[in-house]
Amino acid sequence: MSNHLIEGRTIRGGETLMPGEILIPSEQIQTRLKEMAPQIAERHAGRNTLILGILKGAMLVTSDLGQYLYDAGLKDTTLDFMRVESYGNGTESTGQLTIKQDIMEDITGRDVLAVEDIADTNHTLNFINRYLLGRGAASVSIFALLEKKSRHVVPFQPDYVGFQIGNIFVQGYGLDYKQMTRLNRNIFVGPVEPNGR
Ligand code: 5GP
Ligand code: MG
């Protein structure tokens, strides 16, 4: 049983795709965000929510989701970012996290909606959740655009998930390989070398 408030829509067959092939086209990402926004907006109504994008990967999804939330009537929000980095071999998180850029706003007593690109091992989301509560947030809700359930090392439940994907490395729509392809509007199967697309 899942405790997700919004369960991710399952994307099947990704394992059979070749690097470079599109897994989730831009239109499908946008449709999903639009569909989720009213439910999320309803839950955060009247709470003066701080929308917190986790850089760099969640830059695009924070912007797009934030606009759909606004369209859905959630206008009483502020926007901030933090940047967290995990040491590892480049494709896997180690659980050793450092804050590279901290939140600028005082989050004491605030309801925080953290927006992340992907829940993989869950080290990052678990860290961020504890960090925000430690800084005095009244509540922390987590939005993850993608979730790889089969890869979780730490049990952690994001509140809102866009898509469930298999054990595949993906790029695009904020996600990089060697810092490239973040601005590709589609999510595609990697690894694709810089200049590969
Ligand atoms: P975690 O393993 O802590 O749950 O995820 C840490 C970070 O690893 C994510 O925020 C994301 O930046 C990166 N990551 C995890 N899976 C992928 C993936 O499939 N592609 C890319 N480009 N980054 C990923
Ligand atoms: Mg990330």
Tab-separated table of C-alpha atoms and ligand atoms in Angstrom:
chain	number	residue	atom	x	y	z
A	1	MET	CA	0.000	0.000	0.000
A	2	SER	CA	1.208	3.446	-0.816
A	3	ASN	CA	0.751	6.550	1.270
A	4	HIS	CA	1.278	8.844	-1.662
A	5	LEU	CA	-1.321	11.548	-1.862
A	6	ILE	CA	-0.868	11.376	-5.609
A	7	GLU	CA	0.598	8.136	-6.954
A	8	GLY	CA	2.879	8.357	-9.998
A	9	ARG	CA	1.561	7.256	-13.375
A	10	THR	CA	3.516	4.195	-14.487
A	11	ILE	CA	5.639	4.454	-17.614
A	12	ARG	CA	6.348	0.936	-18.907
A	13	GLY	CA	8.888	-0.402	-21.351
A	14	GLY	CA	11.674	2.096	-20.729
A	15	GLU	CA	14.204	-0.700	-20.286
A	16	THR	CA	13.776	-1.681	-23.933
A	17	LEU	CA	14.540	1.791	-25.264
A	18	MET	CA	17.933	2.719	-26.691
A	19	PRO	CA	19.905	5.673	-25.299
A	20	GLY	CA	18.534	8.815	-26.890
A	21	GLU	CA	14.981	7.521	-27.301
A	22	ILE	CA	12.235	9.599	-25.735
A	23	LEU	CA	10.644	8.077	-22.636
A	24	ILE	CA	8.243	10.885	-21.715
A	25	PRO	CA	7.543	13.536	-24.344
A	26	SER	CA	7.137	17.151	-23.316
A	27	GLU	CA	3.362	17.135	-23.966
A	28	GLN	CA	2.897	14.220	-21.570
A	29	ILE	CA	4.933	15.955	-18.852
A	30	GLN	CA	2.907	19.137	-19.203
A	31	THR	CA	-0.426	17.276	-19.275
A	32	ARG	CA	0.502	15.415	-16.098
A	33	LEU	CA	1.589	18.575	-14.259
A	34	LYS	CA	-1.615	20.358	-15.295
A	35	GLU	CA	-3.656	17.399	-14.117
A	36	MET	CA	-1.941	17.254	-10.716
A	37	ALA	CA	-1.910	20.994	-10.017
A	38	PRO	CA	-5.540	21.464	-8.897
A	39	GLN	CA	-5.271	18.654	-6.325
A	40	ILE	CA	-2.027	20.027	-4.933
A	41	ALA	CA	-3.354	23.593	-4.970
A	42	GLU	CA	-6.393	22.489	-2.998
A	43	ARG	CA	-4.268	20.894	-0.282
A	44	HIS	CA	-2.125	24.009	0.079
A	45	ALA	CA	-4.920	26.573	-0.093
A	46	GLY	CA	-4.651	29.292	2.549
A	47	ARG	CA	-1.298	28.080	3.881
A	48	ASN	CA	1.087	30.653	2.352
A	49	THR	CA	3.218	27.848	0.949
A	50	LEU	CA	6.893	28.224	0.155
A	51	ILE	CA	7.575	26.455	-3.137
A	52	LEU	CA	11.165	25.253	-2.889
A	53	GLY	CA	12.911	24.044	-6.038
A	54	ILE	CA	15.848	21.711	-5.557
A	55	LEU	CA	18.568	22.793	-7.970
A	56	LYS	CA	19.653	22.163	-10.526
A	57	GLY	CA	17.529	19.247	-11.688
A	58	ALA	CA	14.143	20.574	-10.598
A	59	MET	CA	14.524	23.989	-12.201
A	60	LEU	CA	12.137	23.371	-15.100
A	61	VAL	CA	9.574	21.354	-13.183
A	62	THR	CA	9.491	23.936	-10.372
A	63	SER	CA	8.771	26.660	-12.900
A	64	ASP	CA	6.126	24.716	-14.848
A	65	LEU	CA	4.382	23.201	-11.814
A	66	GLY	CA	4.501	26.557	-10.031
A	67	GLN	CA	2.710	28.240	-12.932
A	68	TYR	CA	0.033	25.526	-13.085
A	69	LEU	CA	-0.469	25.865	-9.322
A	70	TYR	CA	-0.905	29.598	-9.808
A	71	ASP	CA	-3.378	28.961	-12.654
A	72	ALA	CA	-5.216	26.581	-10.325
A	73	GLY	CA	-5.659	29.389	-7.804
A	74	LEU	CA	-2.663	28.871	-5.513
A	75	LYS	CA	-1.389	32.445	-5.655
A	76	ASP	CA	-0.491	32.862	-1.984
A	77	THR	CA	2.990	31.386	-2.385
A	78	THR	CA	6.618	32.436	-2.387
A	79	LEU	CA	9.393	30.845	-4.405
A	80	ASP	CA	12.879	29.891	-3.311
A	81	PHE	CA	15.582	27.419	-4.254
A	82	MET	CA	18.267	25.380	-2.616
A	83	ARG	CA	21.056	23.399	-4.163
A	84	VAL	CA	22.128	20.092	-2.752
A	85	GLU	CA	24.915	17.920	-4.039
A	86	SER	CA	25.661	14.317	-3.275
A	87	TYR	CA	29.130	12.904	-3.590
A	88	GLY	CA	29.303	9.821	-5.715
A	89	ASN	CA	30.522	8.396	-8.978
A	90	GLY	CA	28.298	10.667	-11.032
A	91	THR	CA	25.331	8.386	-11.596
A	92	GLU	CA	24.616	7.215	-8.056
A	93	SER	CA	23.984	9.100	-4.824
A	94	THR	CA	26.034	8.078	-1.806
A	95	GLY	CA	23.955	9.566	0.947
A	96	GLN	CA	26.683	12.082	1.785
A	97	LEU	CA	24.986	15.353	0.978
A	98	THR	CA	26.190	18.916	1.126
A	99	ILE	CA	24.216	22.118	0.762
A	100	LYS	CA	25.819	24.132	-2.022
A	101	GLN	CA	23.268	26.938	-1.912
A	102	ASP	CA	20.993	27.450	1.050
A	103	ILE	CA	17.431	28.753	1.239
A	104	MET	CA	17.268	32.558	1.461
A	105	GLU	CA	13.846	32.787	3.120
A	106	ASP	CA	13.150	32.214	6.797
A	107	ILE	CA	11.165	29.000	6.786
A	108	THR	CA	10.229	28.998	10.463
A	109	GLY	CA	6.569	28.098	10.722
A	110	ARG	CA	6.175	27.874	6.935
A	111	ASP	CA	4.513	25.123	4.950
A	112	VAL	CA	7.134	24.076	2.447
A	113	LEU	CA	6.445	22.302	-0.843
A	114	ALA	CA	9.812	20.954	-1.984
A	115	VAL	CA	9.996	20.143	-5.698
A	116	GLU	CA	12.530	17.529	-6.800
A	117	ASP	CA	13.284	15.983	-10.172
A	118	ILE	CA	13.558	12.348	-9.163
A	119	ALA	CA	13.337	10.033	-6.170
A	120	ASP	CA	16.065	7.474	-6.847
A	121	THR	CA	17.893	6.054	-3.798
A	122	ASN	CA	15.907	8.591	-1.697
A	123	HIS	CA	18.998	9.834	0.136
A	124	THR	CA	18.369	13.355	-1.148
A	125	LEU	CA	14.682	13.611	-0.305
A	126	ASN	CA	15.191	12.077	3.113
A	127	PHE	CA	17.962	14.594	3.804
A	128	ILE	CA	15.942	17.568	2.546
A	129	ASN	CA	12.875	16.584	4.539
A	130	ARG	CA	14.880	16.333	7.765
A	131	TYR	CA	16.795	19.524	7.004
A	132	LEU	CA	13.641	21.588	6.429
A	133	LEU	CA	11.937	20.300	9.559
A	134	GLY	CA	15.179	20.979	11.471
A	135	ARG	CA	15.071	24.583	10.225
A	136	GLY	CA	11.627	24.949	11.757
A	137	ALA	CA	9.232	24.385	8.841
A	138	ALA	CA	5.690	23.780	10.086
A	139	SER	CA	5.213	21.121	7.433
A	140	VAL	CA	7.105	19.688	4.505
A	141	SER	CA	5.417	18.230	1.424
A	142	ILE	CA	7.475	16.663	-1.309
A	143	PHE	CA	6.748	16.649	-5.024
A	144	ALA	CA	8.907	14.348	-7.155
A	145	LEU	CA	8.388	14.408	-10.918
A	146	LEU	CA	9.822	10.910	-11.295
A	147	GLU	CA	10.211	7.975	-8.941
A	148	LYS	CA	12.279	4.806	-9.382
A	149	LYS	CA	10.736	2.561	-6.761
A	150	SER	CA	13.076	-0.362	-7.475
A	151	ARG	CA	16.105	1.794	-6.595
A	152	HIS	CA	15.120	3.058	-3.148
A	153	VAL	CA	17.760	2.509	-0.475
A	154	VAL	CA	16.088	4.720	2.110
A	155	PRO	CA	12.359	4.256	2.672
A	156	PHE	CA	10.820	7.618	1.905
A	157	GLN	CA	7.462	8.589	0.514
A	158	PRO	CA	7.075	11.719	-1.580
A	159	ASP	CA	3.575	13.145	-1.288
A	160	TYR	CA	3.089	13.787	-4.981
A	161	VAL	CA	4.690	11.799	-7.804
A	162	GLY	CA	4.373	12.519	-11.523
A	163	PHE	CA	5.589	9.273	-13.061
A	164	GLN	CA	6.898	5.915	-11.924
A	165	ILE	CA	9.752	4.713	-14.110
A	166	GLY	CA	11.889	1.574	-14.134
A	167	ASN	CA	15.564	1.162	-13.348
A	168	ILE	CA	16.845	3.350	-16.161
A	169	PHE	CA	19.014	6.450	-16.295
A	170	VAL	CA	17.121	9.358	-17.790
A	171	GLN	CA	18.033	12.806	-19.044
A	172	GLY	CA	16.329	15.972	-20.155
A	173	TYR	CA	13.724	18.283	-18.614
A	174	GLY	CA	16.217	19.390	-15.965
A	175	LEU	CA	18.125	16.136	-15.725
A	176	ASP	CA	21.709	16.048	-16.907
A	177	TYR	CA	24.487	13.760	-17.963
A	178	LYS	CA	27.833	15.470	-17.335
A	179	GLN	CA	25.849	18.698	-16.809
A	180	MET	CA	24.418	18.670	-20.342
A	181	THR	CA	20.913	18.219	-21.788
A	182	ARG	CA	19.079	19.874	-18.870
A	183	LEU	CA	17.228	22.161	-21.301
A	184	ASN	CA	15.926	19.404	-23.568
A	185	ARG	CA	12.143	19.596	-23.042
A	186	ASN	CA	11.624	15.808	-23.287
A	187	ILE	CA	12.717	13.088	-20.878
A	188	PHE	CA	14.801	10.542	-22.746
A	189	VAL	CA	16.880	7.475	-21.992
A	190	GLY	CA	20.573	8.026	-21.236
A	191	PRO	CA	23.383	8.074	-20.980
A	192	VAL	CA	23.802	10.264	-24.016
A	193	GLU	CA	27.130	12.054	-24.278
A	194	PRO	CA	27.168	15.854	-24.385
A	195	ASN	CA	26.481	17.004	-27.959
A	196	GLY	CA	24.750	13.687	-28.559
A	197	ARG	CA	21.388	15.346	-29.090
B	1	5GP	P1	18.712	10.130	-4.842
B	1	5GP	O1	19.504	8.932	-5.237
B	1	5GP	O2	19.335	10.806	-3.653
B	1	5GP	O3	17.265	9.778	-4.608
B	1	5GP	O4	18.740	11.138	-6.041
B	1	5GP	C1	19.781	12.063	-6.115
B	1	5GP	C2	19.861	12.771	-7.419
B	1	5GP	O5	20.411	11.881	-8.359
B	1	5GP	C3	18.590	13.260	-8.063
B	1	5GP	O6	18.131	14.465	-7.531
B	1	5GP	C4	19.101	13.455	-9.480
B	1	5GP	O7	19.756	14.699	-9.578
B	1	5GP	C5	20.089	12.325	-9.612
B	1	5GP	N1	19.485	11.218	-10.385
B	1	5GP	C6	18.890	10.108	-9.941
B	1	5GP	N2	18.454	9.331	-10.962
B	1	5GP	C7	18.796	10.010	-12.086
B	1	5GP	C8	18.608	9.747	-13.490
B	1	5GP	O8	18.038	8.740	-13.934
B	1	5GP	N3	19.120	10.680	-14.336
B	1	5GP	C9	19.769	11.807	-13.915
B	1	5GP	N4	20.211	12.639	-14.849
B	1	5GP	N5	19.936	12.092	-12.616
B	1	5GP	C10	19.454	11.196	-11.722
B	2	MG	MG	18.447	16.461	-8.133
